Each structure stands twice: as structure tokens, then as C-alpha cells.
């Protein structure tokens, strides 16, 4: 069963493991050395990342090598990019409102955000 990449990104330890693997493939032991949690705890996080398709784990002799696979991250970035315009527009409107707030005398505040449709 393949898990949702968003599930993997929700956990700070898993995000840190992704950052560690950006530098290149590492053994599970090498990854675990970079964290203050037990090796089994790191292995559990690696298993989830693998199930989400964010990393590959290959056996080479007795070692298990973890490699970042960006495919699912591309899907996440595409989703974020799709909504970027929407959120930037909202933030621009908020910025305009806050700029106007600084120019208004205390006690005379508008009750609506400019440029935003209210029902």
C-alpha cells in the first residue's frame, strides 16, 4: 500500500531525514547517527518515507542504503504551486489593509477588508 506523501511531510523528523538525504544516499545507520532518537525509531520513519515513495531503500550486502526519490515531491510542489497565486493575492490584500490601518485614526477602523468580496 502506497501512503500519501503529505503524511510523510507532516512529521518534522521525516522532513529532517529528507533534508539529510538531499546530500546523497546514506545507510540507515548513517542517517540514524544524525538524530537523537533510537535507530529503530529512525527505521520506522524511513519505512514510512519509503511507503510514501519519497525514498528508495536498497540492500547492498548487509547494509540498507536510502536514496531520495523526488517524484512524489514534484506532485506536492505542483499542488502548492497551483494555489500559490491564490495565497499571494490574499496576502497582498492583507498587506494593503494593514498599510491602510496605519493611516487610520484610532477608533475609526473600517469593518471590511478592501477588495475582498463580503457576503
mmCIF file of N, CA and C in Angstrom:
data_model
loop_
_atom_site.group_PDB
_atom_site.id
_atom_site.type_symbol
_atom_site.label_atom_id
_atom_site.label_comp_id
_atom_site.label_asym_id
_atom_site.label_seq_id
_atom_site.Cartn_x
_atom_site.Cartn_y
_atom_site.Cartn_z
ATOM 1 N N UNK A 1 0.834 -1.180 0.000
ATOM 2 C CA UNK A 1 0.000 0.000 0.000
ATOM 3 C C UNK A 1 0.884 1.250 0.000
ATOM 4 N N UNK A 2 0.656 2.121 -0.954
ATOM 5 C CA UNK A 2 1.416 3.366 -1.003
ATOM 6 C C UNK A 2 0.687 4.436 -0.205
ATOM 7 N N UNK A 3 1.415 5.076 0.667
ATOM 8 C CA UNK A 3 0.854 6.136 1.502
ATOM 9 C C UNK A 3 0.932 7.474 0.775
ATOM 10 N N UNK A 4 0.207 8.429 1.292
ATOM 11 C CA UNK A 4 0.177 9.788 0.759
ATOM 12 C C UNK A 4 1.456 10.533 1.162
ATOM 13 N N UNK A 5 2.147 11.196 0.215
ATOM 14 C CA UNK A 5 3.366 11.936 0.564
ATOM 15 C C UNK A 5 3.125 13.032 1.604
ATOM 16 N N UNK A 6 1.913 13.586 1.625
ATOM 17 C CA UNK A 6 1.607 14.616 2.620
ATOM 18 C C UNK A 6 1.739 14.045 4.037
ATOM 19 N N UNK A 7 1.408 12.786 4.201
ATOM 20 C CA UNK A 7 1.530 12.142 5.511
ATOM 21 C C UNK A 7 2.997 12.144 5.949
ATOM 22 N N UNK A 8 3.877 11.863 5.027
ATOM 23 C CA UNK A 8 5.303 11.842 5.352
ATOM 24 C C UNK A 8 5.802 13.233 5.713
ATOM 25 N N UNK A 9 5.348 14.233 4.981
ATOM 26 C CA UNK A 9 5.825 15.594 5.204
ATOM 27 C C UNK A 9 5.252 16.222 6.469
ATOM 28 N N UNK A 10 4.231 15.617 7.038
ATOM 29 C CA UNK A 10 3.601 16.170 8.241
ATOM 30 C C UNK A 10 4.480 16.025 9.479
ATOM 31 N N UNK A 11 5.444 15.134 9.437
ATOM 32 C CA UNK A 11 6.271 14.858 10.614
ATOM 33 C C UNK A 11 7.629 15.546 10.493
ATOM 34 N N UNK A 12 8.046 16.331 11.505
ATOM 35 C CA UNK A 12 9.327 17.041 11.413
ATOM 36 C C UNK A 12 10.541 16.122 11.291
ATOM 37 N N UNK A 13 10.524 14.972 11.947
ATOM 38 C CA UNK A 13 11.662 14.046 11.837
ATOM 39 C C UNK A 13 11.786 13.537 10.407
ATOM 40 N N UNK A 14 10.675 13.206 9.780
ATOM 41 C CA UNK A 14 10.729 12.725 8.395
ATOM 42 C C UNK A 14 11.207 13.830 7.456
ATOM 43 N N UNK A 15 10.793 15.071 7.713
ATOM 44 C CA UNK A 15 11.289 16.182 6.883
ATOM 45 C C UNK A 15 12.799 16.330 7.049
ATOM 46 N N UNK A 16 13.291 16.155 8.270
ATOM 47 C CA UNK A 16 14.739 16.235 8.511
ATOM 48 C C UNK A 16 15.477 15.103 7.802
ATOM 49 N N UNK A 17 14.910 13.914 7.795
ATOM 50 C CA UNK A 17 15.538 12.790 7.086
ATOM 51 C C UNK A 17 15.631 13.115 5.599
ATOM 52 N N UNK A 18 14.583 13.704 5.041
ATOM 53 C CA UNK A 18 14.618 14.109 3.627
ATOM 54 C C UNK A 18 15.750 15.099 3.410
ATOM 55 N N UNK A 19 15.908 16.068 4.321
ATOM 56 C CA UNK A 19 16.990 17.046 4.189
ATOM 57 C C UNK A 19 18.361 16.376 4.251
ATOM 58 N N UNK A 20 18.513 15.413 5.143
ATOM 59 C CA UNK A 20 19.781 14.684 5.257
ATOM 60 C C UNK A 20 20.087 13.957 3.950
ATOM 61 N N UNK A 21 19.073 13.343 3.354
ATOM 62 C CA UNK A 21 19.281 12.560 2.128
ATOM 63 C C UNK A 21 19.432 13.426 0.882
ATOM 64 N N UNK A 22 19.184 14.731 0.997
ATOM 65 C CA UNK A 22 19.433 15.630 -0.135
ATOM 66 C C UNK A 22 20.905 15.609 -0.538
ATOM 67 N N UNK A 23 21.777 15.360 0.427
ATOM 68 C CA UNK A 23 23.218 15.355 0.165
ATOM 69 C C UNK A 23 23.673 14.110 -0.588
ATOM 70 N N UNK A 24 22.822 13.085 -0.598
ATOM 71 C CA UNK A 24 23.159 11.854 -1.294
ATOM 72 C C UNK A 24 22.731 10.636 -0.497
ATOM 73 N N UNK A 25 22.838 9.451 -1.111
ATOM 74 C CA UNK A 25 22.419 8.212 -0.447
ATOM 75 C C UNK A 25 23.229 7.952 0.824
ATOM 76 N N UNK A 26 22.551 7.387 1.825
ATOM 77 C CA UNK A 26 23.196 7.032 3.087
ATOM 78 C C UNK A 26 22.626 5.719 3.594
ATOM 79 N N UNK A 27 23.425 5.026 4.386
ATOM 80 C CA UNK A 27 22.909 3.826 5.047
ATOM 81 C C UNK A 27 21.946 4.263 6.155
ATOM 82 N N UNK A 28 21.097 3.345 6.570
ATOM 83 C CA UNK A 28 20.177 3.656 7.665
ATOM 84 C C UNK A 28 20.969 4.020 8.920
ATOM 85 N N UNK A 29 22.079 3.324 9.171
ATOM 86 C CA UNK A 29 22.910 3.648 10.336
ATOM 87 C C UNK A 29 23.464 5.064 10.252
ATOM 88 N N UNK A 30 23.903 5.473 9.065
ATOM 89 C CA UNK A 30 24.436 6.830 8.889
ATOM 90 C C UNK A 30 23.352 7.876 9.118
ATOM 91 N N UNK A 31 22.150 7.597 8.647
ATOM 92 C CA UNK A 31 21.033 8.517 8.885
ATOM 93 C C UNK A 31 20.748 8.578 10.383
ATOM 94 N N UNK A 32 20.683 7.420 11.032
ATOM 95 C CA UNK A 32 20.351 7.357 12.461
ATOM 96 C C UNK A 32 21.361 8.118 13.319
ATOM 97 N N UNK A 33 22.633 8.118 12.915
ATOM 98 C CA UNK A 33 23.672 8.817 13.675
ATOM 99 C C UNK A 33 23.419 10.318 13.751
ATOM 100 N N UNK A 34 22.645 10.849 12.828
ATOM 101 C CA UNK A 34 22.405 12.291 12.772
ATOM 102 C C UNK A 34 21.232 12.733 13.652
ATOM 103 N N UNK A 35 20.601 11.781 14.329
ATOM 104 C CA UNK A 35 19.421 12.086 15.135
ATOM 105 C C UNK A 35 19.607 11.642 16.579
ATOM 106 N N UNK A 36 18.860 12.264 17.472
ATOM 107 C CA UNK A 36 18.910 11.914 18.892
ATOM 108 C C UNK A 36 17.817 10.919 19.255
ATOM 109 N N UNK A 37 17.342 10.187 18.283
ATOM 110 C CA UNK A 37 16.352 9.146 18.553
ATOM 111 C C UNK A 37 16.997 7.802 18.232
ATOM 112 N N UNK A 38 16.384 6.741 18.688
ATOM 113 C CA UNK A 38 16.973 5.412 18.508
ATOM 114 C C UNK A 38 16.980 4.997 17.036
ATOM 115 N N UNK A 39 17.856 4.046 16.719
ATOM 116 C CA UNK A 39 17.902 3.519 15.360
ATOM 117 C C UNK A 39 16.563 2.915 14.957
ATOM 118 N N UNK A 40 15.883 2.131 15.838
ATOM 119 C CA UNK A 40 14.566 1.611 15.456
ATOM 120 C C UNK A 40 13.554 2.728 15.153
ATOM 121 N N UNK A 41 13.639 3.839 15.888
ATOM 122 C CA UNK A 41 12.726 4.960 15.620
ATOM 123 C C UNK A 41 13.020 5.573 14.254
ATOM 124 N N UNK A 42 14.307 5.710 13.917
ATOM 125 C CA UNK A 42 14.680 6.219 12.591
ATOM 126 C C UNK A 42 14.225 5.235 11.520
ATOM 127 N N UNK A 43 14.419 3.945 11.760
ATOM 128 C CA UNK A 43 13.984 2.924 10.795
ATOM 129 C C UNK A 43 12.485 3.008 10.536
ATOM 130 N N UNK A 44 11.722 3.268 11.585
ATOM 131 C CA UNK A 44 10.271 3.397 11.429
ATOM 132 C C UNK A 44 9.935 4.587 10.524
ATOM 133 N N UNK A 45 10.629 5.707 10.731
ATOM 134 C CA UNK A 45 10.384 6.895 9.904
ATOM 135 C C UNK A 45 10.808 6.643 8.455
ATOM 136 N N UNK A 46 11.915 5.939 8.277
ATOM 137 C CA UNK A 46 12.383 5.598 6.933
ATOM 138 C C UNK A 46 11.376 4.685 6.242
ATOM 139 N N UNK A 47 10.807 3.759 6.977
ATOM 140 C CA UNK A 47 9.798 2.863 6.401
ATOM 141 C C UNK A 47 8.601 3.663 5.884
ATOM 142 N N UNK A 48 8.154 4.646 6.656
ATOM 143 C CA UNK A 48 7.026 5.480 6.225
ATOM 144 C C UNK A 48 7.406 6.284 4.987
ATOM 145 N N UNK A 49 8.602 6.868 4.982
ATOM 146 C CA UNK A 49 9.063 7.617 3.804
ATOM 147 C C UNK A 49 9.113 6.711 2.576
ATOM 148 N N UNK A 50 9.551 5.478 2.776
ATOM 149 C CA UNK A 50 9.613 4.506 1.678
ATOM 150 C C UNK A 50 8.203 4.167 1.189
ATOM 151 N N UNK A 51 7.282 3.939 2.114
ATOM 152 C CA UNK A 51 5.904 3.613 1.738
ATOM 153 C C UNK A 51 5.222 4.772 1.009
ATOM 154 N N UNK A 52 5.675 5.990 1.275
ATOM 155 C CA UNK A 52 5.130 7.171 0.593
ATOM 156 C C UNK A 52 5.814 7.411 -0.748
ATOM 157 N N UNK A 53 6.835 6.622 -1.046
ATOM 158 C CA UNK A 53 7.548 6.764 -2.306
ATOM 159 C C UNK A 53 8.576 7.877 -2.322
ATOM 160 N N UNK A 54 8.889 8.446 -1.152
ATOM 161 C CA UNK A 54 9.836 9.556 -1.095
ATOM 162 C C UNK A 54 11.289 9.108 -1.042
ATOM 163 N N UNK A 55 11.528 7.873 -0.626
ATOM 164 C CA UNK A 55 12.888 7.333 -0.651
ATOM 165 C C UNK A 55 12.841 5.887 -1.123
ATOM 166 N N UNK A 56 13.948 5.455 -1.689
ATOM 167 C CA UNK A 56 14.156 4.047 -2.035
ATOM 168 C C UNK A 56 15.115 3.476 -1.003
ATOM 169 N N UNK A 57 14.908 2.236 -0.651
ATOM 170 C CA UNK A 57 15.809 1.543 0.274
ATOM 171 C C UNK A 57 16.290 0.284 -0.432
ATOM 172 N N UNK A 58 17.593 0.251 -0.724
ATOM 173 C CA UNK A 58 18.190 -0.888 -1.424
ATOM 174 C C UNK A 58 19.161 -1.605 -0.498
ATOM 175 N N UNK A 59 19.154 -2.924 -0.572
ATOM 176 C CA UNK A 59 20.098 -3.722 0.209
ATOM 177 C C UNK A 59 21.362 -3.943 -0.603
ATOM 178 N N UNK A 60 22.492 -3.601 0.009
ATOM 179 C CA UNK A 60 23.799 -3.836 -0.594
ATOM 180 C C UNK A 60 24.602 -4.598 0.453
ATOM 181 N N UNK A 61 24.700 -5.894 0.260
ATOM 182 C CA UNK A 61 25.315 -6.733 1.290
ATOM 183 C C UNK A 61 24.448 -6.691 2.536
ATOM 184 N N UNK A 62 25.070 -6.335 3.647
ATOM 185 C CA UNK A 62 24.318 -6.250 4.904
ATOM 186 C C UNK A 62 23.770 -4.853 5.160
ATOM 187 N N UNK A 63 24.143 -3.918 4.324
ATOM 188 C CA UNK A 63 23.711 -2.526 4.510
ATOM 189 C C UNK A 63 22.420 -2.244 3.755
ATOM 190 N N UNK A 64 21.640 -1.320 4.287
ATOM 191 C CA UNK A 64 20.453 -0.832 3.588
ATOM 192 C C UNK A 64 20.697 0.634 3.273
ATOM 193 N N UNK A 65 20.699 0.952 1.980
ATOM 194 C CA UNK A 65 21.023 2.295 1.503
ATOM 195 C C UNK A 65 19.735 3.048 1.182
ATOM 196 N N UNK A 66 19.616 4.260 1.717
ATOM 197 C CA UNK A 66 18.441 5.109 1.480
ATOM 198 C C UNK A 66 18.798 6.181 0.456
ATOM 199 N N UNK A 67 17.931 6.341 -0.536
ATOM 200 C CA UNK A 67 18.123 7.335 -1.591
ATOM 201 C C UNK A 67 16.831 8.123 -1.752
ATOM 202 N N UNK A 68 16.961 9.433 -1.818
ATOM 203 C CA UNK A 68 15.804 10.296 -2.016
ATOM 204 C C UNK A 68 15.257 10.108 -3.423
ATOM 205 N N UNK A 69 13.943 9.972 -3.550
ATOM 206 C CA UNK A 69 13.285 9.891 -4.863
ATOM 207 C C UNK A 69 12.297 11.049 -4.952
ATOM 208 N N UNK A 70 12.575 12.024 -5.802
ATOM 209 C CA UNK A 70 11.791 13.258 -5.808
ATOM 210 C C UNK A 70 10.412 13.182 -6.454
ATOM 211 N N UNK A 71 10.060 12.084 -7.093
ATOM 212 C CA UNK A 71 8.780 12.005 -7.802
ATOM 213 C C UNK A 71 7.581 12.503 -7.018
ATOM 214 N N UNK A 72 7.296 11.937 -5.844
ATOM 215 C CA UNK A 72 6.140 12.407 -5.077
ATOM 216 C C UNK A 72 6.263 13.865 -4.624
ATOM 217 N N UNK A 73 7.498 14.337 -4.401
ATOM 218 C CA UNK A 73 7.664 15.738 -4.024
ATOM 219 C C UNK A 73 7.274 16.660 -5.170
ATOM 220 N N UNK A 74 7.506 16.220 -6.396
ATOM 221 C CA UNK A 74 7.102 17.007 -7.563
ATOM 222 C C UNK A 74 5.586 17.191 -7.544
ATOM 223 N N UNK A 75 4.854 16.132 -7.189
ATOM 224 C CA UNK A 75 3.393 16.224 -7.081
ATOM 225 C C UNK A 75 2.992 17.230 -6.003
ATOM 226 N N UNK A 76 3.677 17.203 -4.872
ATOM 227 C CA UNK A 76 3.378 18.129 -3.781
ATOM 228 C C UNK A 76 3.657 19.559 -4.228
ATOM 229 N N UNK A 77 4.817 19.788 -4.866
ATOM 230 C CA UNK A 77 5.165 21.131 -5.325
ATOM 231 C C UNK A 77 4.166 21.638 -6.357
ATOM 232 N N UNK A 78 3.710 20.766 -7.237
ATOM 233 C CA UNK A 78 2.724 21.167 -8.246
ATOM 234 C C UNK A 78 1.429 21.610 -7.571
ATOM 235 N N UNK A 79 1.007 20.897 -6.545
ATOM 236 C CA UNK A 79 -0.214 21.265 -5.832
ATOM 237 C C UNK A 79 -0.034 22.622 -5.153
ATOM 238 N N UNK A 80 1.110 22.811 -4.494
ATOM 239 C CA UNK A 80 1.384 24.077 -3.811
ATOM 240 C C UNK A 80 1.447 25.209 -4.830
ATOM 241 N N UNK A 81 2.111 24.973 -5.948
ATOM 242 C CA UNK A 81 2.241 25.994 -6.994
ATOM 243 C C UNK A 81 0.869 26.407 -7.520
ATOM 244 N N UNK A 82 -0.029 25.437 -7.647
ATOM 245 C CA UNK A 82 -1.377 25.719 -8.142
ATOM 246 C C UNK A 82 -2.077 26.750 -7.249
ATOM 247 N N UNK A 83 -1.866 26.670 -5.946
ATOM 248 C CA UNK A 83 -2.540 27.572 -5.014
ATOM 249 C C UNK A 83 -1.700 28.787 -4.628
ATOM 250 N N UNK A 84 -0.478 28.853 -5.116
ATOM 251 C CA UNK A 84 0.409 29.961 -4.766
ATOM 252 C C UNK A 84 -0.196 31.301 -5.162
ATOM 253 N N UNK A 85 -0.720 31.403 -6.365
ATOM 254 C CA UNK A 85 -1.295 32.658 -6.853
ATOM 255 C C UNK A 85 -2.434 33.113 -5.934
ATOM 256 N N UNK A 86 -3.287 32.176 -5.565
ATOM 257 C CA UNK A 86 -4.410 32.481 -4.673
ATOM 258 C C UNK A 86 -3.911 33.066 -3.356
ATOM 259 N N UNK A 87 -2.956 32.373 -2.712
ATOM 260 C CA UNK A 87 -2.491 32.821 -1.403
ATOM 261 C C UNK A 87 -1.698 34.111 -1.485
ATOM 262 N N UNK A 88 -0.900 34.282 -2.534
ATOM 263 C CA UNK A 88 -0.152 35.530 -2.664
ATOM 264 C C UNK A 88 -1.103 36.700 -2.841
ATOM 265 N N UNK A 89 -2.187 36.485 -3.599
ATOM 266 C CA UNK A 89 -3.191 37.537 -3.760
ATOM 267 C C UNK A 89 -3.828 37.910 -2.434
ATOM 268 N N UNK A 90 -4.159 36.913 -1.632
ATOM 269 C CA UNK A 90 -4.753 37.179 -0.314
ATOM 270 C C UNK A 90 -3.763 37.912 0.590
ATOM 271 N N UNK A 91 -2.506 37.515 0.537
ATOM 272 C CA UNK A 91 -1.500 38.177 1.366
ATOM 273 C C UNK A 91 -1.274 39.613 0.915
ATOM 274 N N UNK A 92 -1.321 39.858 -0.408
ATOM 275 C CA UNK A 92 -1.203 41.228 -0.912
ATOM 276 C C UNK A 92 -2.346 42.087 -0.387
ATOM 277 N N UNK A 93 -3.563 41.549 -0.412
ATOM 278 C CA UNK A 93 -4.732 42.288 0.084
ATOM 279 C C UNK A 93 -4.597 42.563 1.586
ATOM 280 N N UNK A 94 -4.101 41.584 2.323
ATOM 281 C CA UNK A 94 -3.888 41.779 3.751
ATOM 282 C C UNK A 94 -2.852 42.874 3.980
ATOM 283 N N UNK A 95 -1.784 42.869 3.189
ATOM 284 C CA UNK A 95 -0.759 43.905 3.295
ATOM 285 C C UNK A 95 -1.329 45.288 3.025
ATOM 286 N N UNK A 96 -2.172 45.402 1.990
ATOM 287 C CA UNK A 96 -2.812 46.686 1.686
ATOM 288 C C UNK A 96 -3.678 47.133 2.859
ATOM 289 N N UNK A 97 -4.439 46.211 3.414
ATOM 290 C CA UNK A 97 -5.303 46.530 4.546
ATOM 291 C C UNK A 97 -4.476 47.016 5.733
ATOM 292 N N UNK A 98 -3.386 46.316 6.028
ATOM 293 C CA UNK A 98 -2.551 46.710 7.164
ATOM 294 C C UNK A 98 -1.901 48.066 6.927
ATOM 295 N N UNK A 99 -1.511 48.343 5.677
ATOM 296 C CA UNK A 99 -0.964 49.664 5.356
ATOM 297 C C UNK A 99 -2.008 50.747 5.599
ATOM 298 N N UNK A 100 -3.255 50.481 5.201
ATOM 299 C CA UNK A 100 -4.332 51.447 5.421
ATOM 300 C C UNK A 100 -4.615 51.616 6.910
ATOM 301 N N UNK A 101 -4.513 50.539 7.659
ATOM 302 C CA UNK A 101 -4.760 50.590 9.104
ATOM 303 C C UNK A 101 -3.807 51.573 9.784
ATOM 304 N N UNK A 102 -2.586 51.636 9.308
ATOM 305 C CA UNK A 102 -1.604 52.531 9.916
ATOM 306 C C UNK A 102 -1.966 53.990 9.679
ATOM 307 N N UNK A 103 -2.706 54.262 8.602
ATOM 308 C CA UNK A 103 -3.076 55.634 8.259
ATOM 309 C C UNK A 103 -4.394 56.072 8.884
ATOM 310 N N UNK A 104 -5.101 55.187 9.579
ATOM 311 C CA UNK A 104 -6.418 55.498 10.138
ATOM 312 C C UNK A 104 -6.270 55.912 11.597
ATOM 313 N N UNK A 105 -7.029 56.927 11.965
ATOM 314 C CA UNK A 105 -7.006 57.377 13.360
ATOM 315 C C UNK A 105 -7.614 56.299 14.254
ATOM 316 N N UNK A 106 -7.063 56.104 15.441
ATOM 317 C CA UNK A 106 -7.638 55.111 16.348
ATOM 318 C C UNK A 106 -9.120 55.390 16.589
ATOM 319 N N UNK A 107 -9.906 54.333 16.624
ATOM 320 C CA UNK A 107 -11.338 54.456 16.841
ATOM 321 C C UNK A 107 -12.140 54.574 15.559
ATOM 322 N N UNK A 108 -11.495 54.788 14.427
ATOM 323 C CA UNK A 108 -12.195 54.911 13.144
ATOM 324 C C UNK A 108 -11.715 53.824 12.194
ATOM 325 N N UNK A 109 -11.913 52.606 12.572
ATOM 326 C CA UNK A 109 -11.447 51.473 11.773
ATOM 327 C C UNK A 109 -12.530 51.014 10.809
ATOM 328 N N UNK A 110 -12.145 50.676 9.575
ATOM 329 C CA UNK A 110 -13.136 50.115 8.652
ATOM 330 C C UNK A 110 -13.514 48.711 9.116
ATOM 331 N N UNK A 111 -14.740 48.298 8.819
ATOM 332 C CA UNK A 111 -15.165 46.975 9.266
ATOM 333 C C UNK A 111 -15.051 45.921 8.173
ATOM 334 N N UNK A 112 -14.482 46.259 7.049
ATOM 335 C CA UNK A 112 -14.326 45.301 5.955
ATOM 336 C C UNK A 112 -12.936 45.434 5.342
ATOM 337 N N UNK A 113 -12.421 44.328 4.834
ATOM 338 C CA UNK A 113 -11.148 44.353 4.120
ATOM 339 C C UNK A 113 -11.386 44.889 2.716
ATOM 340 N N UNK A 114 -10.557 45.806 2.230
ATOM 341 C CA UNK A 114 -10.740 46.334 0.879
ATOM 342 C C UNK A 114 -10.466 45.261 -0.166
ATOM 343 N N UNK A 115 -11.255 45.252 -1.217
ATOM 344 C CA UNK A 115 -11.032 44.345 -2.333
ATOM 345 C C UNK A 115 -11.447 42.911 -2.094
ATOM 346 N N UNK A 116 -12.042 42.622 -0.950
ATOM 347 C CA UNK A 116 -12.474 41.255 -0.670
ATOM 348 C C UNK A 116 -13.993 41.233 -0.658
ATOM 349 N N UNK A 117 -14.549 40.316 -1.399
ATOM 350 C CA UNK A 117 -15.997 40.188 -1.505
ATOM 351 C C UNK A 117 -16.562 39.681 -0.179
ATOM 352 N N UNK A 118 -17.520 40.394 0.355
ATOM 353 C CA UNK A 118 -18.168 40.004 1.613
ATOM 354 C C UNK A 118 -19.606 39.625 1.335
ATOM 355 N N UNK A 119 -20.091 38.609 2.016
ATOM 356 C CA UNK A 119 -21.491 38.178 1.854
ATOM 357 C C UNK A 119 -22.354 38.769 2.936
#
